[in-house]
Coordinates of C-alpha atoms in Angstrom, one line a residue:
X1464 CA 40.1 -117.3 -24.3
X1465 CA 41.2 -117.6 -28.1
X1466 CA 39.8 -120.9 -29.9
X1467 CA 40.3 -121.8 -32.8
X1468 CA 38.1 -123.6 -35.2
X1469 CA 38.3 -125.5 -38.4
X1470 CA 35.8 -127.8 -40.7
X1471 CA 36.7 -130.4 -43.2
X1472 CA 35.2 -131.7 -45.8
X1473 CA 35.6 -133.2 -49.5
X1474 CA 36.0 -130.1 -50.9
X1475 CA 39.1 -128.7 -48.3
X1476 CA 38.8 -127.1 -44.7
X1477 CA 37.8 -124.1 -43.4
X1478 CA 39.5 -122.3 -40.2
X1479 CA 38.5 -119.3 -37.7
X1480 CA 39.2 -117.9 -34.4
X1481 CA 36.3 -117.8 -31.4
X1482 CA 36.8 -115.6 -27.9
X1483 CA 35.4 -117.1 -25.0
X1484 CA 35.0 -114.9 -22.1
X1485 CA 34.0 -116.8 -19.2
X1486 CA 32.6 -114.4 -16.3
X1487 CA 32.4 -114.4 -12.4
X1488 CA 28.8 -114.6 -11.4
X1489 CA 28.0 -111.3 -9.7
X1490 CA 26.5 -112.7 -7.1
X1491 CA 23.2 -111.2 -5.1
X1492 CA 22.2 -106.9 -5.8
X1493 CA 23.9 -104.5 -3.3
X1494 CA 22.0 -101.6 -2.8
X1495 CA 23.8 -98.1 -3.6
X1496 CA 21.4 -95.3 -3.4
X1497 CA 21.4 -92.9 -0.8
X1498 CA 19.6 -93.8 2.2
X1499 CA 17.7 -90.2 3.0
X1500 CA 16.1 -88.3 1.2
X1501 CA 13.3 -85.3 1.3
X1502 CA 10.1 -84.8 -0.1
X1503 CA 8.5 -81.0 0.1
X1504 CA 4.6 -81.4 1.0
X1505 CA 2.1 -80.8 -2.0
X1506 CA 5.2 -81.0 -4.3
X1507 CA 6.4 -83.7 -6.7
X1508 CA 8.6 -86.1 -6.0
X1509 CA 10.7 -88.4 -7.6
X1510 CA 13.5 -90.7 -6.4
X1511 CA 14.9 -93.7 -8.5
X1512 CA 16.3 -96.7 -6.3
X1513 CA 19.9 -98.1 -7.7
X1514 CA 21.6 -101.9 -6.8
X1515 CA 25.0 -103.0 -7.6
X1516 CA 24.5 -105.7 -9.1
X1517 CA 21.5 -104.8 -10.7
X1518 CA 18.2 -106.2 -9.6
X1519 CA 15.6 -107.6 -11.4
X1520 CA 12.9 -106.4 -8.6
X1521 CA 12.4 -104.0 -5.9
X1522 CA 10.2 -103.8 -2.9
X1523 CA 9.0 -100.9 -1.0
X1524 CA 7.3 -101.0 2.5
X1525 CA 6.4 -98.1 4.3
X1526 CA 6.0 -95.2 1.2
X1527 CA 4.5 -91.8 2.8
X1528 CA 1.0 -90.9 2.2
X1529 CA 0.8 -89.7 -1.7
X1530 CA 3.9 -91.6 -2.7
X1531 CA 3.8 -94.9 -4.8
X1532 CA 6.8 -96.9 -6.7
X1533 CA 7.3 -98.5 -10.0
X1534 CA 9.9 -100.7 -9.7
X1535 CA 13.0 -98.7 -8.6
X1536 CA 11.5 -95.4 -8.6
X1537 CA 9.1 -93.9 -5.7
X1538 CA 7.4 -90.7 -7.1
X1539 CA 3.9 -88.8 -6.4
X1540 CA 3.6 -86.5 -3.9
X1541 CA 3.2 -86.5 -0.9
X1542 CA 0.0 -85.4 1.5
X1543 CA 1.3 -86.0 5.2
X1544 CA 4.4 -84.2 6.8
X1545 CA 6.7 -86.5 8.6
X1546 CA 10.1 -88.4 8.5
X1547 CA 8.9 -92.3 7.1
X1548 CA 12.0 -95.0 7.5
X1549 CA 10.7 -97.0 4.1
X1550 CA 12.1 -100.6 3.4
X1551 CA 13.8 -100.9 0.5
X1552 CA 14.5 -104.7 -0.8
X1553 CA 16.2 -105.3 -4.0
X1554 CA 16.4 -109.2 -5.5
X1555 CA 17.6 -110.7 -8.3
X1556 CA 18.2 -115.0 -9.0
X1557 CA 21.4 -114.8 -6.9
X1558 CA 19.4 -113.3 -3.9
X1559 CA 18.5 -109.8 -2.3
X1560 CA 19.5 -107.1 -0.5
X1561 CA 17.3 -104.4 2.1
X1562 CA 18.0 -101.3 3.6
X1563 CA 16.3 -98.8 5.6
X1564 CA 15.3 -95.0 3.4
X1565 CA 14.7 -92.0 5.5
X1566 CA 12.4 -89.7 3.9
X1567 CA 11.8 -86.6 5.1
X1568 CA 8.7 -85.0 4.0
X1569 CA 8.5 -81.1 5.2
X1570 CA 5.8 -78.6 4.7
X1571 CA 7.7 -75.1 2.8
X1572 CA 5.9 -72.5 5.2
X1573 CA 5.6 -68.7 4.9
X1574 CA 5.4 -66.7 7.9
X1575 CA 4.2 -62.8 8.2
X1576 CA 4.5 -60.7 11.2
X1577 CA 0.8 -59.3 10.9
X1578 CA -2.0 -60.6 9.1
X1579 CA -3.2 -56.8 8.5
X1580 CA -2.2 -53.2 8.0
X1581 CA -4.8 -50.4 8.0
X1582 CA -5.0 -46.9 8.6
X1583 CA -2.9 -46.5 5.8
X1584 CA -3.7 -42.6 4.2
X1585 CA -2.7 -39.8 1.5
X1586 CA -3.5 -36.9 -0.5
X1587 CA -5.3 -37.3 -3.5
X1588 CA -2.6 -37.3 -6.0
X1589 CA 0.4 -38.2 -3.6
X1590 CA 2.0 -41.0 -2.0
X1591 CA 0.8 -42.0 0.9
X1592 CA 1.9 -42.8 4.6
X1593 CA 4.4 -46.0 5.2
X1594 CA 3.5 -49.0 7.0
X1595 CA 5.6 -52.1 7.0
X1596 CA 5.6 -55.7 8.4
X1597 CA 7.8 -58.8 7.8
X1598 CA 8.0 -62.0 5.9
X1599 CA 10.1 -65.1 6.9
X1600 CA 9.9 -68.6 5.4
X1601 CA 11.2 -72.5 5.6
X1602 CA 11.7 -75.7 3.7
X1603 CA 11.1 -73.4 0.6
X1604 CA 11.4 -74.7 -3.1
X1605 CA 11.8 -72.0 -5.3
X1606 CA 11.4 -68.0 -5.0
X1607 CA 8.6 -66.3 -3.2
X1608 CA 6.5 -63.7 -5.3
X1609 CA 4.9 -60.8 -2.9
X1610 CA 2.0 -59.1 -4.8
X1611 CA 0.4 -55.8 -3.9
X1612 CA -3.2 -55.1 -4.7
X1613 CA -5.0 -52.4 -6.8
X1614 CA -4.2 -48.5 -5.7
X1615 CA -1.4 -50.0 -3.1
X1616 CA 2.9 -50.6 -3.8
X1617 CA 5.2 -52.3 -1.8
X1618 CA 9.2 -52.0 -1.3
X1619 CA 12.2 -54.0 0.1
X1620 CA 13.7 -50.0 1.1
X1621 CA 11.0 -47.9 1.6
X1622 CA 12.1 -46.2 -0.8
X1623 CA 11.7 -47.7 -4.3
X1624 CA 8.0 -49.0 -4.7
X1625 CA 6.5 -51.3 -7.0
X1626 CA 3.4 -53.4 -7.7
X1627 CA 5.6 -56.9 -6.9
X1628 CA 8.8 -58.3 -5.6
X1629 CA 10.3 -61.2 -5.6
X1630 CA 12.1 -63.1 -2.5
X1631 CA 14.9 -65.4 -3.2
X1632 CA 15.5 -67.7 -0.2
X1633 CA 19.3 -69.1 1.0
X1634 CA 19.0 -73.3 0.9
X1635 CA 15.2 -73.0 1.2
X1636 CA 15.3 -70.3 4.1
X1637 CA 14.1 -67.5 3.9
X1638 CA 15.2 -64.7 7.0
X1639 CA 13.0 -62.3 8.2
X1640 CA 12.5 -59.3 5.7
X1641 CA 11.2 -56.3 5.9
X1642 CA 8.3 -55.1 3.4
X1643 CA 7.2 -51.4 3.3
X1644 CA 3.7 -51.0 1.9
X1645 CA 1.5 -47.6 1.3
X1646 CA -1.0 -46.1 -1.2
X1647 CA -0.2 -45.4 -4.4
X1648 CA -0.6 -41.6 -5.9
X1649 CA -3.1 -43.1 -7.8
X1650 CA -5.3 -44.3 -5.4
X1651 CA -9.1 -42.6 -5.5
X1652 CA -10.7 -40.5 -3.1
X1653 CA -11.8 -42.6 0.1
X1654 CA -11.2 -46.1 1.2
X1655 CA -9.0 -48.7 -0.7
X1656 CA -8.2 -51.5 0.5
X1657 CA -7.2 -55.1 -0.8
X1658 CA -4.9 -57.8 0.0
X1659 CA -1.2 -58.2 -0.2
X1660 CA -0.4 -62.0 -1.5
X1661 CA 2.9 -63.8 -0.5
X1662 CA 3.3 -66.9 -3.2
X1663 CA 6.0 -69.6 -4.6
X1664 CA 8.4 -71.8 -2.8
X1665 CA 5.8 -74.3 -2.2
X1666 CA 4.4 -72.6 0.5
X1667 CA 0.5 -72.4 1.0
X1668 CA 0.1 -69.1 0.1
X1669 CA -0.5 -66.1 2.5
X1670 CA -2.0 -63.0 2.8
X1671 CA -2.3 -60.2 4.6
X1672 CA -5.0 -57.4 4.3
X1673 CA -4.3 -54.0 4.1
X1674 CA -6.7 -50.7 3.7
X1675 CA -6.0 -46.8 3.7
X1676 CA -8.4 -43.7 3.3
X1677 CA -7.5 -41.4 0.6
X1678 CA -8.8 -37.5 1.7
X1679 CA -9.1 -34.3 -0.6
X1680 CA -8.2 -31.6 1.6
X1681 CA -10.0 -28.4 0.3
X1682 CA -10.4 -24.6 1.1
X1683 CA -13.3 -22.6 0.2
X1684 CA -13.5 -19.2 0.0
X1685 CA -17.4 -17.1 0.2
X1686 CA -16.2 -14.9 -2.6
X1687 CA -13.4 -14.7 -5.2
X1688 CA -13.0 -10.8 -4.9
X1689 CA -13.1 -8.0 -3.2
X1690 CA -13.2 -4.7 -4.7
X1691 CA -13.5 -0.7 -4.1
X1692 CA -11.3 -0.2 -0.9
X1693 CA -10.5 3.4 -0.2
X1694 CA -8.7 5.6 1.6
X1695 CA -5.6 8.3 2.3
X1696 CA -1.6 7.4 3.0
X1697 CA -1.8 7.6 6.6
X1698 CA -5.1 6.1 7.1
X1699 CA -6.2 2.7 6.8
X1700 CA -9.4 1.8 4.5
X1701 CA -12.7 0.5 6.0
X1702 CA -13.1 -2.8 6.0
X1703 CA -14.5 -5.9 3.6
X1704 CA -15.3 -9.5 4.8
X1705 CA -15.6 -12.7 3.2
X1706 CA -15.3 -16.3 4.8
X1707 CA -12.8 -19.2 4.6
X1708 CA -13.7 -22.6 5.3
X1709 CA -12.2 -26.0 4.4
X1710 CA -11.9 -30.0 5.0
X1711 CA -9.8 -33.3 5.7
X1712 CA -7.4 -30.3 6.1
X1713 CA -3.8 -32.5 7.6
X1714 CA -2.8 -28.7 9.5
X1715 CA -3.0 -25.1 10.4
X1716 CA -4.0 -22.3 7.2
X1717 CA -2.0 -20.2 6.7
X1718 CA -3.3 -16.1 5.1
X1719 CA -0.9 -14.3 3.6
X1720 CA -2.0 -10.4 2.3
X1721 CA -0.6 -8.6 -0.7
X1722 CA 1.3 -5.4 -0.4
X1723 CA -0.6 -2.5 0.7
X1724 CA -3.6 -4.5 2.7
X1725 CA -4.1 -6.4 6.1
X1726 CA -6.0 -9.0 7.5
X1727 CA -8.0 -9.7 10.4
X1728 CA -10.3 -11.8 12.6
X1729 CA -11.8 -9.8 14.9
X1730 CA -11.8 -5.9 12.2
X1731 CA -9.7 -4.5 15.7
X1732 CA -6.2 -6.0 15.3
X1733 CA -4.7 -6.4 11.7
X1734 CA -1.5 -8.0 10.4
X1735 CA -0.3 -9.0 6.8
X1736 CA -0.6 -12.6 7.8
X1737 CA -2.8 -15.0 10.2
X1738 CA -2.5 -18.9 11.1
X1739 CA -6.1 -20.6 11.4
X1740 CA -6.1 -24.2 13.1
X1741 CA -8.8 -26.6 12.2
X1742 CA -10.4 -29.4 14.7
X1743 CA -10.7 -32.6 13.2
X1744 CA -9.5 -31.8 9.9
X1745 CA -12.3 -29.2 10.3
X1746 CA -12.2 -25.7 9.6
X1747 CA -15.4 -24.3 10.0
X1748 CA -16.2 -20.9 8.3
X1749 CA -14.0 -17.9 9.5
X1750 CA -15.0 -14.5 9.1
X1751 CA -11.7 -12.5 7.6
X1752 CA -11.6 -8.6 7.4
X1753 CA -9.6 -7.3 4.9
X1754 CA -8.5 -3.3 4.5
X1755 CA -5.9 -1.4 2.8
X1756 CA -3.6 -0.5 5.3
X1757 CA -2.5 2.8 6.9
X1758 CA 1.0 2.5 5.3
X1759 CA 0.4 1.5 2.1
X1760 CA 1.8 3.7 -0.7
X1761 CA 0.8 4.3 -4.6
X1762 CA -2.6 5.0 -6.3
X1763 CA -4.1 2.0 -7.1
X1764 CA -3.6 -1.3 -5.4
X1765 CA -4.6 -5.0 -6.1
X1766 CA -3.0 -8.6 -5.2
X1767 CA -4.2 -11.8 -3.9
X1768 CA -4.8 -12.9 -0.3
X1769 CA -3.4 -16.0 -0.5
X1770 CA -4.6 -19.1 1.6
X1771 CA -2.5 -22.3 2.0
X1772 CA -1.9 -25.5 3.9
X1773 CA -3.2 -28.1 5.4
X1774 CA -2.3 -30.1 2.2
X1775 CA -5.4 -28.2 0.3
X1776 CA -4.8 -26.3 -3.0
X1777 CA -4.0 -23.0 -2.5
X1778 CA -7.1 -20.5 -2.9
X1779 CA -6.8 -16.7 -3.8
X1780 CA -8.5 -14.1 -3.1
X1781 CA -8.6 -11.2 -5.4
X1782 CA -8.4 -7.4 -4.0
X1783 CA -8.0 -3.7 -5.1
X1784 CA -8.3 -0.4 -4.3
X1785 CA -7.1 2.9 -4.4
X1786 CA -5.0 4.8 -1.6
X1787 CA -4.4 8.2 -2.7
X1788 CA -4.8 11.7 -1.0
X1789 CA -7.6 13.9 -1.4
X1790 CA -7.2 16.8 -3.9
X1791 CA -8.1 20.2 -3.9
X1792 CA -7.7 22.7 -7.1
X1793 CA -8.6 25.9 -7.6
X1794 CA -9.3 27.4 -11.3
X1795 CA -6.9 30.3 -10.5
X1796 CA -4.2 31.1 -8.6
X1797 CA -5.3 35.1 -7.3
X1798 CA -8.2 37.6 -8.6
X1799 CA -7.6 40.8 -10.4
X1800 CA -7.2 44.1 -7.9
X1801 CA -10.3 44.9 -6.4
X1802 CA -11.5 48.7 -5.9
X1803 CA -14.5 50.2 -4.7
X1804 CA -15.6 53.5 -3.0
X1805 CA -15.9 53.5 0.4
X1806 CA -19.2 52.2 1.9
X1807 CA -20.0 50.2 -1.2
X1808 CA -19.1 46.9 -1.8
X1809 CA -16.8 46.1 -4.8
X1810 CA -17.7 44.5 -8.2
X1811 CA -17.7 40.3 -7.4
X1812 CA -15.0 38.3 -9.3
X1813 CA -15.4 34.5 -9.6
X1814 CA -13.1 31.5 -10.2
X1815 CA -14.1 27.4 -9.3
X1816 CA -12.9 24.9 -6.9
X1817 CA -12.7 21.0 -7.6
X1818 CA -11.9 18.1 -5.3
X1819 CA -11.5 14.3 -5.3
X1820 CA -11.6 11.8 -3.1
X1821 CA -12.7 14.0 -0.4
X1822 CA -13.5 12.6 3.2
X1823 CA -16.0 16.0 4.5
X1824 CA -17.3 19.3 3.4
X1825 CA -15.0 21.9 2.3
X1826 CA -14.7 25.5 4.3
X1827 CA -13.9 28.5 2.8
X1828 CA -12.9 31.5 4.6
X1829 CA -12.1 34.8 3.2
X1830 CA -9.5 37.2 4.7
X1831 CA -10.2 40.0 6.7
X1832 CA -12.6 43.1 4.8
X1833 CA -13.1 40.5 2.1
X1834 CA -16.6 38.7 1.5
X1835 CA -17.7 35.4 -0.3
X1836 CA -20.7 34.0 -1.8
X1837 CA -21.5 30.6 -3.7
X1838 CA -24.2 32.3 -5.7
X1839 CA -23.4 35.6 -6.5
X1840 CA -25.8 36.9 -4.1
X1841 CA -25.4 35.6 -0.1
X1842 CA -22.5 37.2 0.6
X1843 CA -19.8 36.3 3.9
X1844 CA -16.8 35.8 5.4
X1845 CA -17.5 31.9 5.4
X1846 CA -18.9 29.3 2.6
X1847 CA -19.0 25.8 3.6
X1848 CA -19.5 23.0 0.6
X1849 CA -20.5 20.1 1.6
X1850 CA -20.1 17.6 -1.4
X1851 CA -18.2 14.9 0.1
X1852 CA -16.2 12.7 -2.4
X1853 CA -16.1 15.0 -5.6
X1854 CA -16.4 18.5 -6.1
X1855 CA -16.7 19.4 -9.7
X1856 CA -16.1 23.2 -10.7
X1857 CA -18.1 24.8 -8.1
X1858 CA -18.3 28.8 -8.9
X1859 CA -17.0 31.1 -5.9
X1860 CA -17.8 34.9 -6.2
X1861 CA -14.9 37.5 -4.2
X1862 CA -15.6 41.0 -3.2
X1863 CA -14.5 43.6 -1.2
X1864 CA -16.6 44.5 1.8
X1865 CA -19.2 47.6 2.0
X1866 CA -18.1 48.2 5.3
X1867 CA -13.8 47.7 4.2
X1868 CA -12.0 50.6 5.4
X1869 CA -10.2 53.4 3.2
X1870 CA -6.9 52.3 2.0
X1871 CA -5.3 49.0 0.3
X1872 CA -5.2 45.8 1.7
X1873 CA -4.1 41.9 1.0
X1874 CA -4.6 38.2 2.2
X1875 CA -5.6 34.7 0.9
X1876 CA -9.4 33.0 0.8
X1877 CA -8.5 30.2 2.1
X1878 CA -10.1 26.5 1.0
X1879 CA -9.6 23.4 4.0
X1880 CA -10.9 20.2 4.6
X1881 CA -11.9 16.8 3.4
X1882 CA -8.3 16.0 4.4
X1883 CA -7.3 17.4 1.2
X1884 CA -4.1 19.8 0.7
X1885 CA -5.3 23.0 1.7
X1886 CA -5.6 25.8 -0.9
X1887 CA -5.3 29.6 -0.8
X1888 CA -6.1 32.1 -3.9
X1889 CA -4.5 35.8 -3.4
X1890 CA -6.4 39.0 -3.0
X1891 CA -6.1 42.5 -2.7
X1892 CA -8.0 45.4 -3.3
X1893 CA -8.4 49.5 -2.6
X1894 CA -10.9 51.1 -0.7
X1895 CA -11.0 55.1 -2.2
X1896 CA -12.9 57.0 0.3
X1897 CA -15.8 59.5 -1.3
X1898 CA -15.4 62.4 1.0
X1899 CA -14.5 65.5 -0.7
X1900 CA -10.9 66.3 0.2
X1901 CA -8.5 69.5 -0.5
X1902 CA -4.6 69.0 0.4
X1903 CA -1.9 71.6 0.5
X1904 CA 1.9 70.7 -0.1
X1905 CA 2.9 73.1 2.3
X1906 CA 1.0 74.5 5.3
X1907 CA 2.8 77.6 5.8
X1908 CA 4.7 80.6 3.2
X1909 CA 7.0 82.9 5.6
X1910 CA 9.6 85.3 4.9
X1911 CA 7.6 87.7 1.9
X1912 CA 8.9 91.3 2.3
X1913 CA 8.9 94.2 -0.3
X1914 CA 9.0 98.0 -0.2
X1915 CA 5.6 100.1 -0.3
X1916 CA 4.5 100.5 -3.6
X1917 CA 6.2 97.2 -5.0
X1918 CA 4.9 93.5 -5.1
X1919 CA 7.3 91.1 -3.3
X1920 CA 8.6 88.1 -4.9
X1921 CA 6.0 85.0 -5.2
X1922 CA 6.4 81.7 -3.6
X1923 CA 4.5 78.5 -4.4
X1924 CA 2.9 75.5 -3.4
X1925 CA 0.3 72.9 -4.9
X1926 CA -3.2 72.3 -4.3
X1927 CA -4.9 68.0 -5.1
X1928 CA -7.9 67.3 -4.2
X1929 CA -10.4 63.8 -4.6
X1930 CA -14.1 63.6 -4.4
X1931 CA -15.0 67.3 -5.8
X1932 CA -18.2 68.0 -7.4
X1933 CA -17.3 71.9 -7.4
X1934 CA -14.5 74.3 -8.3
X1935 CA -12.0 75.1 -5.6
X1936 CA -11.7 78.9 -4.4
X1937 CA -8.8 80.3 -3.6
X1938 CA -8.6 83.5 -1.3
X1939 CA -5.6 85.0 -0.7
X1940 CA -6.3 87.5 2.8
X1941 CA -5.6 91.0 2.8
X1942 CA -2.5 92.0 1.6
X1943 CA -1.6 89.4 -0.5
X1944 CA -2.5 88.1 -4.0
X1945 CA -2.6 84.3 -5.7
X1946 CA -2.0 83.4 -9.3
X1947 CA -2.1 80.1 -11.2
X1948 CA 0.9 81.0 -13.0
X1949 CA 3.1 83.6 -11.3
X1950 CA 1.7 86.3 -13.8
X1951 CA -1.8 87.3 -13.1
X1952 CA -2.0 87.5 -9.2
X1953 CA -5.5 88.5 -8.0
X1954 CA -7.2 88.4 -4.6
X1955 CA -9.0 85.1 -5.3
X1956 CA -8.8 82.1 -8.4
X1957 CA -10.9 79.3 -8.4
X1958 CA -9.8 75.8 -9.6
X1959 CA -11.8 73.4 -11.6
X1960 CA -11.8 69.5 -11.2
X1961 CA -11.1 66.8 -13.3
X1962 CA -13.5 64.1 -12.7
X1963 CA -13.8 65.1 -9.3
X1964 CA -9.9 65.5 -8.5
X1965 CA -7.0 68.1 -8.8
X1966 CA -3.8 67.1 -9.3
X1967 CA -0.7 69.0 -7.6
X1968 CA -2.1 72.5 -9.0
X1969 CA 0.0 75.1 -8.3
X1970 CA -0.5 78.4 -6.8
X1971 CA 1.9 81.6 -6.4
X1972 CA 1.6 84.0 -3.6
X1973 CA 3.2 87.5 -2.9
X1974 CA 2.3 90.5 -1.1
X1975 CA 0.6 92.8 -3.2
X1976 CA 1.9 96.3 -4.6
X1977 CA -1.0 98.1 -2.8
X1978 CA 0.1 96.5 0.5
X1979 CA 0.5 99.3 3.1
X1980 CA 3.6 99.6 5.2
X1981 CA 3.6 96.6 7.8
X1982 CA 3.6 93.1 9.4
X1983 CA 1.2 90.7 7.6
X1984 CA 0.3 87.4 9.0
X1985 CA -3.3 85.4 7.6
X1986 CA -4.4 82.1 5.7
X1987 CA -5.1 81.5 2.4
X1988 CA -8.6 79.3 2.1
X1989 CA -9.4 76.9 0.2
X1990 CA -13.4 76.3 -0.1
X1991 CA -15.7 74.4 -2.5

């Protein structure tokens, strides 16, 4: 309403306009609010009471344990799990209005499938083995924080691991889920253990307890090296040993051998590779034989016997050697022509012999009407040395036998053993016999024939002879007449030597002038 105003006095009058408003009276407070509600346990709460109209006061009978009002609004929070109907009265001067407010209070809970995992294990250095449980939750508030402990990680995938994760529940539910928990690769040697915490959405938290042993398999070897094998292709070496031995092994060992060598564990049946179990995790020490092997190839060998497995380091074992064929070499190739007389034994010639690597004595044989010594002196058919491994230049004296025939011969002294390449060195020599000897070109002259009175015409033939100390006399018989030269013919010559020989002389015969009438038939001789 519009009113208007006005005030007189002496002086004149004054006007203005006043606006009534005249209202309805509201009447008595109508409550509005909601009537349920929920309070999470060990949680604030707060919930603010409204009327329509507004009161002036409001009453509150039946408030959970923890919760108190202030006029309109309940708050605290609350101790005691349970649905409370609380009687809510709101009054003003008109009157007052009540109503019943169901409030929920619910305990957020966490729930884990175990309260434990153990036996968890690894390598030193690696990740270890996967265990897994699962969390589920209720009436929860906010997110849920999973926390692993010192040395351990957890995952949502079982793959992807990490110190924490954090759980986001759907309207304050949480479904089951699966969490995958093992040792970290930094985890020490031995036991670990610890406790996994599960915290947030107003949840008491919970824990579970998890521990895990941490080994260090290992292999240990007695020696780091084995040296000095020997032998020949074709032949395997002797054999070395050394032991292997190891712990918290996680499976069999396995030996590998280099090139060139084989193993063994029993030095009677080799191979270039061996599997060794432990027990327990054990392997207690194992006597390996090692050799170079019969088909092994090239001069000097070496590699590592490698050992490996069982989640241990890998250990190597050193080894060389040497397979090469023994040697035999003589200084020369064949001797000079020997010659002696017969019945004496010919002037010695000498040469040397070396080996290497040489498995027995050495033999040497000489060939047939030759002899050998090793000092000049002790002469035979057969010399045996018997440095084994090396020989170095040993002197070996050749001769031709006293008791060699007469005449020229050949062969080889032959050199064998210490399964070394056997060696021969060439020989030959000439045995001259020292009997004195005359020989005739021809052994008959026929057919001479001449008139009486008149020497026939000559005819010839040659006189050599070896081993003379004395002239040679030729005597022509009677009848006939020799000559050195076909001029000067007489009944006898003689013929002197030349160191002991004659050399295809030759001598003329005829039938002499003085010859009487008739048949002549006699030898010439030939004495000294």
């Amino acid at each position: 309403y519009t009113i208007g105003l006005s005030a007189i006095n002496s002086a004149g009058e004054g006007t203005k306009d006043l606006t009534l408003t005249l209202l309805k009276n509201p009447g008595a407070p109508t409550l509005s609010s909601p009537s349920n509600t929920t309070a999470y346990l060990r949680s604030s709460f707060s919930f603010t009471v409204t009327a329509n109209p507004a009161a002036t006061a409001y009453s509150f009978s039946g408030l959970p344990p923890g919760l108190t009002n202030s006029n309109a609004l309940i708050s605290g929070t609350p101790t005691t799990p349970g649905t409370y109907p609380v009687t809510v009265t709101a009054t003003n001067s008109l009157g007052s209005d009540s109503q019943i407010l169901s409030l929920a209070v619910v305990d957020p809970v966490l729930s884990l499938s175990t309260n434990s995992l153990s036996g968890l294990s690894s390598i030193l250095g690696q990740e270890g083995s996967i265990q897994s449980y699962t969390i589920s939750g209720s009436n929860l508030t906010s997110n849920v924080t999973v926390t692993a402990p010192a040395y351990f990680t957890i995952s949502l995938d079982s793959v992807n691991f990490t110190n924490s994760l954090s759980l986001v529940p759907a309207t304050g539910s949480l479904a089951a889920k699966t969490v995958f928990a093992r040792l970290g690769a930094n985890a020490p040697k031995g036991t670990n253990s610890g406790t996994i915490t599960h915290s947030g959405g107003g949840a008491l938290p919970s824990n579970l307890a998890v521990s895990g042993n941490v080994i260090q398999p290992q292999l240990s070897l007695s020696t780091a090296s084995l040296q000095g094998f020997t032998t020949r292709p074709g032949v395997a070496s002797s054999s070395q040993s050394y032991t292997v031995s190891g712990t918290e092994l996680t499976g069999g060992i396995t030996v590998l051998s280099p090139v060139g060598f084989e193993i063994s564990t029993d030095n009677a049946a080799f191979s270039d590779s061996l599997l060794l179990i432990p027990s327990g995790g054990i392997l207690s020490a194992q006597t390996l034989y090692v050799r170079i092997s019969a088909s092994a190839s090239g001069a000097t060998l070496t590699g590592s016997i490698l050992h490996e497995g069982g989640d241990a380091a890998p250990a190597p074992l050193s080894v060389s050697g040497e397979s090469v064929q023994p040697s035999l070499v003589l200084s020369l190739a064949s001797l000079s022509p020997f010659s002696t007389g017969a019945g004496s034994a010919s002037t010695s010639q000498g040469y040397t012999i070396s080996g290497t690597r040489l498995t027995g004595p050495i033999t040497v044989t000489a060939p047939p009407n030759f002899e050998i010594s090793l000092n000049n002196s002790a002469f035979g058919g057969v010399q045996t040395l018997t440095n084994h491994g090396t020989l170095s230049a040993v002197p070996i004296y050749v001769r031709v036998q006293s008791n060699a025939p007469v005449g020229s011969f050949s062969g080889v002294v032959s050199h064998s053993g210490g399964d070394a390449t056997s060696q021969n060195l060439s020989v030959s020599g000439t045995v001259i016999s020292t009997t004195p000897a005359i020989g005739l070109s021809l052994s008959t002259l026929s057919g001479f024939a001449t008139v009486a009175g008149t020497a026939s015409s000559s005819q010839s033939y040659t006189v050599s002879g070896a081993n003379l100390s004395n002239v040679v006399t030729v005597t022509a018989p009677a009848g006939f007449e020799v000559a050195p030269d076909n001029a000067n013919f007489t009944a006898s010559l003689s013929l002197s030597p030349n160191g002991g020989s004659l050399s295809n002389v030759p001598i003329y015969v005829r039938l002499a002038a003085a010859a009487t009438v008739g048949n002549y038939s006699a030898s010439i001789s030939h004495t000294s």
